[in-house]
Amino acid sequence: MRVLMIGAHPDDEVLGVGGTLAKHAAKGDEVYVSLLCEHVHARKNKPQHALLLEQIHAAKKTLGVKDILFFDFPNIQMNTVPTLHMVQAIEKAIVEVKPEVIYTHHRGDVNDDHRVVSEATMAAMRLPERGTIPGIPRDMIKRVLCYPAPSSTDWAPPYPDKAFIPNVFVDINGFLETKLKALECYGDNVMRDYPHPRSIEAVTAQAKVYGVQSGLGLAEAFVLIRE
C-alpha cells in the first residue's frame, strides 16, 4: 500500500499522524510525506534552515517514511496564494506517489495554513476521477482521512460545522514511543513544556484519551472523508 501524508509545515507529519505513519511503515507500506511549506519564517523559535532539514529527515527516518516531497509556499500566508496553485502542487504529489490512502489536515483549525491545505486536498484528491492522466486509475485513492493538530485544531473556535468529531481511530500501541522520538527530533522549536498541547505529556495524554474513547488503549483519531 502507498500512503501519502499531506501537511502544511514540518512537524505536522509527526504531531498529527506520527503513530499511524510509523505503523504503516512497520507493516511494509510505502509512506510518503508532502510538506507544502519547507521554511518556518513565522516561528518565534525558528531554527536555521539547514538545521530544520536535519530535523525533518531525522523524524522521517524515525517514522520509517520513504521520502518527503517539499514545496515552498509562504509560512502562515498560504491564504495569499491562489487556490489553484495549492491544488496543483498537491496533484503533483498525488501523481508522483500514486497513493491509495491520503491523510491531510482537518478543515476546522485555527491555523490558516492548515485550513488552506485541507481545502486544497479536497479538490486535488478528485484528480484520478477525471481520468485525464495515463497510469492513474480512477479508483486509485481508496481512503482519505483528516487529522487534528495539537494547539491548532483544539484551539479553534467551537463552531459546530467545523468541530473535529473523529469517526476512525487507529491503534498505536507499540508506536507511541516512535512518535515521541520523532517529535524529539524537532527539539524546542516545536515542543513546549506541559501543559501546552505540544508537550510530550499532553501528546501522550491525548493518545490515551483517544484510546479510551475507542477501547484501544492508545490511539490516533481521524475524520474519514471517503472510503
Short mmCIF file of C-alpha atoms in Angstrom, two decimals:
data_model
loop_
_atom_site.label_atom_id
_atom_site.label_comp_id
_atom_site.label_asym_id
_atom_site.label_seq_id
_atom_site.Cartn_x
_atom_site.Cartn_y
_atom_site.Cartn_z
CA MET A 1 0.00 0.00 0.00
CA ARG A 2 1.19 3.52 -0.80
CA VAL A 3 0.36 6.20 1.75
CA LEU A 4 0.60 9.98 1.31
CA MET A 5 0.51 12.37 4.24
CA ILE A 6 -0.12 15.99 3.19
CA GLY A 7 0.90 18.65 5.70
CA ALA A 8 1.39 22.39 5.76
CA HIS A 9 4.55 22.55 7.89
CA PRO A 10 7.47 20.48 9.17
CA ASP A 11 6.30 18.69 12.34
CA ASP A 12 2.66 18.31 11.19
CA GLU A 13 3.52 14.82 9.94
CA VAL A 14 4.51 13.76 13.45
CA LEU A 15 2.07 15.73 15.59
CA GLY A 16 -0.97 14.78 13.55
CA VAL A 17 -0.35 11.27 12.32
CA GLY A 18 3.09 10.12 13.51
CA GLY A 19 1.99 6.93 15.23
CA THR A 20 -0.16 5.88 12.29
CA LEU A 21 2.60 6.56 9.75
CA ALA A 22 5.04 4.51 11.84
CA LYS A 23 2.50 1.68 11.95
CA HIS A 24 2.05 1.80 8.16
CA ALA A 25 5.82 1.65 7.68
CA ALA A 26 6.18 -1.26 10.10
CA LYS A 27 3.58 -3.18 8.07
CA GLY A 28 5.64 -2.69 4.93
CA ASP A 29 3.54 0.09 3.39
CA GLU A 30 5.34 2.79 1.40
CA VAL A 31 4.87 6.02 3.33
CA TYR A 32 5.42 9.43 1.75
CA VAL A 33 5.10 12.91 3.23
CA SER A 34 4.37 16.09 1.26
CA LEU A 35 5.11 19.33 3.11
CA LEU A 36 3.71 22.45 1.47
CA CYS A 37 5.99 24.80 3.41
CA GLU A 38 9.69 23.95 3.66
CA HIS A 39 10.61 27.04 5.70
CA VAL A 40 9.19 28.27 9.02
CA HIS A 41 9.84 32.02 8.85
CA ALA A 42 6.87 32.90 11.08
CA ARG A 43 8.02 30.90 14.08
CA LYS A 44 9.50 32.78 17.03
CA ASN A 45 11.93 29.97 17.84
CA LYS A 46 12.77 29.06 14.26
CA PRO A 47 15.95 27.08 13.60
CA GLN A 48 18.40 27.76 10.79
CA HIS A 49 17.15 26.15 7.58
CA ALA A 50 20.00 23.63 7.44
CA LEU A 51 19.19 22.50 10.99
CA LEU A 52 15.48 22.30 10.20
CA LEU A 53 16.21 20.00 7.25
CA GLU A 54 18.30 17.79 9.55
CA GLN A 55 15.40 17.64 12.00
CA ILE A 56 12.88 16.81 9.27
CA HIS A 57 14.99 13.97 7.91
CA ALA A 58 15.73 12.64 11.40
CA ALA A 59 11.97 12.49 12.09
CA LYS A 60 11.45 10.87 8.67
CA LYS A 61 13.97 8.15 9.49
CA THR A 62 12.44 7.58 12.93
CA LEU A 63 8.93 7.10 11.50
CA GLY A 64 10.07 4.99 8.54
CA VAL A 65 8.93 7.48 5.90
CA LYS A 66 10.25 6.55 2.45
CA ASP A 67 10.52 10.06 1.02
CA ILE A 68 9.47 13.69 1.57
CA LEU A 69 8.17 15.93 -1.19
CA PHE A 70 8.81 19.60 -0.43
CA PHE A 71 7.05 22.68 -1.73
CA ASP A 72 7.85 26.22 -0.63
CA PHE A 73 4.60 28.11 -0.15
CA PRO A 74 4.81 31.01 2.35
CA ASN A 75 4.57 30.15 6.03
CA ILE A 76 1.31 31.37 7.64
CA GLN A 77 0.50 33.15 4.39
CA MET A 78 -0.91 30.31 2.31
CA ASN A 79 -4.22 32.16 2.18
CA THR A 80 -2.46 34.70 -0.08
CA VAL A 81 -1.65 32.01 -2.67
CA PRO A 82 -4.15 31.31 -5.48
CA THR A 83 -6.05 28.14 -4.60
CA LEU A 84 -5.25 26.67 -7.99
CA HIS A 85 -1.52 26.76 -7.20
CA MET A 86 -2.03 24.84 -3.96
CA VAL A 87 -4.27 22.28 -5.65
CA GLN A 88 -1.78 21.76 -8.48
CA ALA A 89 1.07 21.20 -6.01
CA ILE A 90 -0.91 18.52 -4.18
CA GLU A 91 -1.93 16.99 -7.50
CA LYS A 92 1.76 16.80 -8.41
CA ALA A 93 2.41 14.87 -5.20
CA ILE A 94 -0.51 12.54 -5.93
CA VAL A 95 0.76 11.81 -9.45
CA GLU A 96 4.28 11.14 -8.15
CA VAL A 97 3.31 8.94 -5.20
CA LYS A 98 0.16 7.29 -6.58
CA PRO A 99 -1.31 6.82 -3.10
CA GLU A 100 -4.13 4.56 -2.08
CA VAL A 101 -4.51 6.35 1.26
CA ILE A 102 -4.25 10.10 1.93
CA TYR A 103 -4.02 11.87 5.28
CA THR A 104 -4.48 15.65 5.45
CA HIS A 105 -5.39 18.44 7.86
CA HIS A 106 -8.83 18.86 9.36
CA ARG A 107 -10.53 21.98 7.99
CA GLY A 108 -11.77 23.24 11.37
CA ASP A 109 -8.43 24.60 12.53
CA VAL A 110 -7.24 27.92 13.94
CA ASN A 111 -4.15 27.77 11.71
CA ASP A 112 -4.86 29.37 8.31
CA ASP A 113 -2.27 27.22 6.51
CA HIS A 114 -3.87 24.04 7.82
CA ARG A 115 -7.29 25.12 6.57
CA VAL A 116 -5.94 26.05 3.14
CA VAL A 117 -4.13 22.72 2.76
CA SER A 118 -7.22 20.79 3.83
CA GLU A 119 -9.47 22.53 1.32
CA ALA A 120 -6.90 22.21 -1.48
CA THR A 121 -6.55 18.49 -0.76
CA MET A 122 -10.31 18.03 -1.09
CA ALA A 123 -10.07 19.38 -4.64
CA ALA A 124 -6.83 17.60 -5.56
CA MET A 125 -7.99 14.16 -4.42
CA ARG A 126 -10.53 14.12 -7.27
CA LEU A 127 -7.72 14.17 -9.85
CA PRO A 128 -7.82 10.41 -10.60
CA GLU A 129 -11.57 10.51 -11.19
CA ARG A 130 -11.14 12.98 -14.01
CA GLY A 131 -9.46 10.20 -15.97
CA THR A 132 -7.05 12.55 -17.73
CA ILE A 133 -3.67 11.15 -16.66
CA PRO A 134 -2.37 7.85 -18.09
CA GLY A 135 -1.37 5.36 -15.42
CA ILE A 136 -3.62 6.94 -12.77
CA PRO A 137 -6.69 4.70 -12.31
CA ARG A 138 -9.96 6.44 -11.49
CA ASP A 139 -10.32 4.39 -8.31
CA MET A 140 -6.68 4.72 -7.18
CA ILE A 141 -7.36 6.68 -3.98
CA LYS A 142 -9.25 4.33 -1.69
CA ARG A 143 -9.31 6.30 1.54
CA VAL A 144 -8.99 9.93 2.67
CA LEU A 145 -8.77 10.93 6.35
CA CYS A 146 -8.25 14.21 8.21
CA TYR A 147 -6.10 14.51 11.32
CA PRO A 148 -6.02 17.13 14.10
CA ALA A 149 -3.00 19.25 15.01
CA PRO A 150 -2.32 19.90 18.73
CA SER A 151 -2.63 23.60 19.65
CA SER A 152 -4.32 24.31 16.31
CA THR A 153 -7.39 22.11 15.92
CA ASP A 154 -8.08 22.07 19.65
CA TRP A 155 -7.74 25.86 19.94
CA ALA A 156 -10.16 26.63 17.12
CA PRO A 157 -13.49 28.35 17.88
CA PRO A 158 -16.24 25.83 18.72
CA TYR A 159 -18.30 26.27 15.56
CA PRO A 160 -20.44 23.14 15.12
CA ASP A 161 -19.78 22.86 11.38
CA LYS A 162 -16.00 22.82 11.95
CA ALA A 163 -15.74 20.64 15.03
CA PHE A 164 -13.26 17.78 14.96
CA ILE A 165 -15.50 14.75 15.58
CA PRO A 166 -13.42 11.64 14.90
CA ASN A 167 -15.04 8.55 13.43
CA VAL A 168 -11.89 6.50 12.83
CA PHE A 169 -9.36 5.51 15.49
CA VAL A 170 -6.02 3.83 14.76
CA ASP A 171 -4.44 1.61 17.40
CA ILE A 172 -0.91 2.96 18.05
CA ASN A 173 0.06 0.66 20.90
CA GLY A 174 3.74 -0.02 20.25
CA PHE A 175 4.08 3.13 18.10
CA LEU A 176 3.52 5.99 20.55
CA GLU A 177 7.17 5.85 21.62
CA THR A 178 8.21 6.09 17.98
CA LYS A 179 6.03 9.18 17.59
CA LEU A 180 7.52 10.77 20.70
CA LYS A 181 11.08 10.05 19.49
CA ALA A 182 10.22 11.67 16.16
CA LEU A 183 8.89 14.75 17.99
CA GLU A 184 12.14 14.96 19.96
CA CYS A 185 13.97 15.26 16.63
CA TYR A 186 12.42 18.73 16.26
CA GLY A 187 13.55 19.89 19.68
CA ASP A 188 12.50 23.13 21.35
CA ASN A 189 11.36 24.82 18.14
CA VAL A 190 8.26 22.60 18.13
CA MET A 191 7.77 21.10 21.57
CA ARG A 192 6.75 23.04 24.68
CA ASP A 193 6.52 22.43 28.41
CA TYR A 194 3.41 20.83 29.91
CA PRO A 195 0.51 21.72 29.95
CA HIS A 196 0.96 23.02 26.39
CA PRO A 197 -0.76 20.68 23.87
CA ARG A 198 2.58 20.21 22.11
CA SER A 199 4.31 18.76 25.15
CA ILE A 200 5.32 15.13 25.47
CA GLU A 201 2.93 14.70 28.40
CA ALA A 202 -0.02 16.22 26.50
CA VAL A 203 0.61 14.20 23.33
CA THR A 204 0.75 11.05 25.45
CA ALA A 205 -2.41 12.03 27.32
CA GLN A 206 -4.27 12.69 24.06
CA ALA A 207 -3.31 9.24 22.75
CA LYS A 208 -4.73 7.79 25.96
CA VAL A 209 -7.96 9.82 25.63
CA TYR A 210 -8.48 8.62 22.06
CA GLY A 211 -7.55 5.14 23.23
CA VAL A 212 -10.23 5.24 25.95
CA GLN A 213 -12.83 6.56 23.51
CA SER A 214 -12.14 3.70 21.11
CA GLY A 215 -11.29 0.92 23.55
CA LEU A 216 -7.82 0.60 22.03
CA GLY A 217 -5.67 1.85 24.90
CA LEU A 218 -3.59 4.21 22.77
CA ALA A 219 -4.88 5.71 19.54
CA GLU A 220 -4.77 8.48 16.96
CA ALA A 221 -8.07 9.88 15.75
CA PHE A 222 -9.27 10.90 12.30
CA VAL A 223 -12.29 12.10 10.40
CA LEU A 224 -13.00 9.78 7.48
CA ILE A 225 -13.78 11.82 4.36
CA ARG A 226 -14.23 8.97 1.93
CA GLU A 227 -13.69 5.24 1.55
#
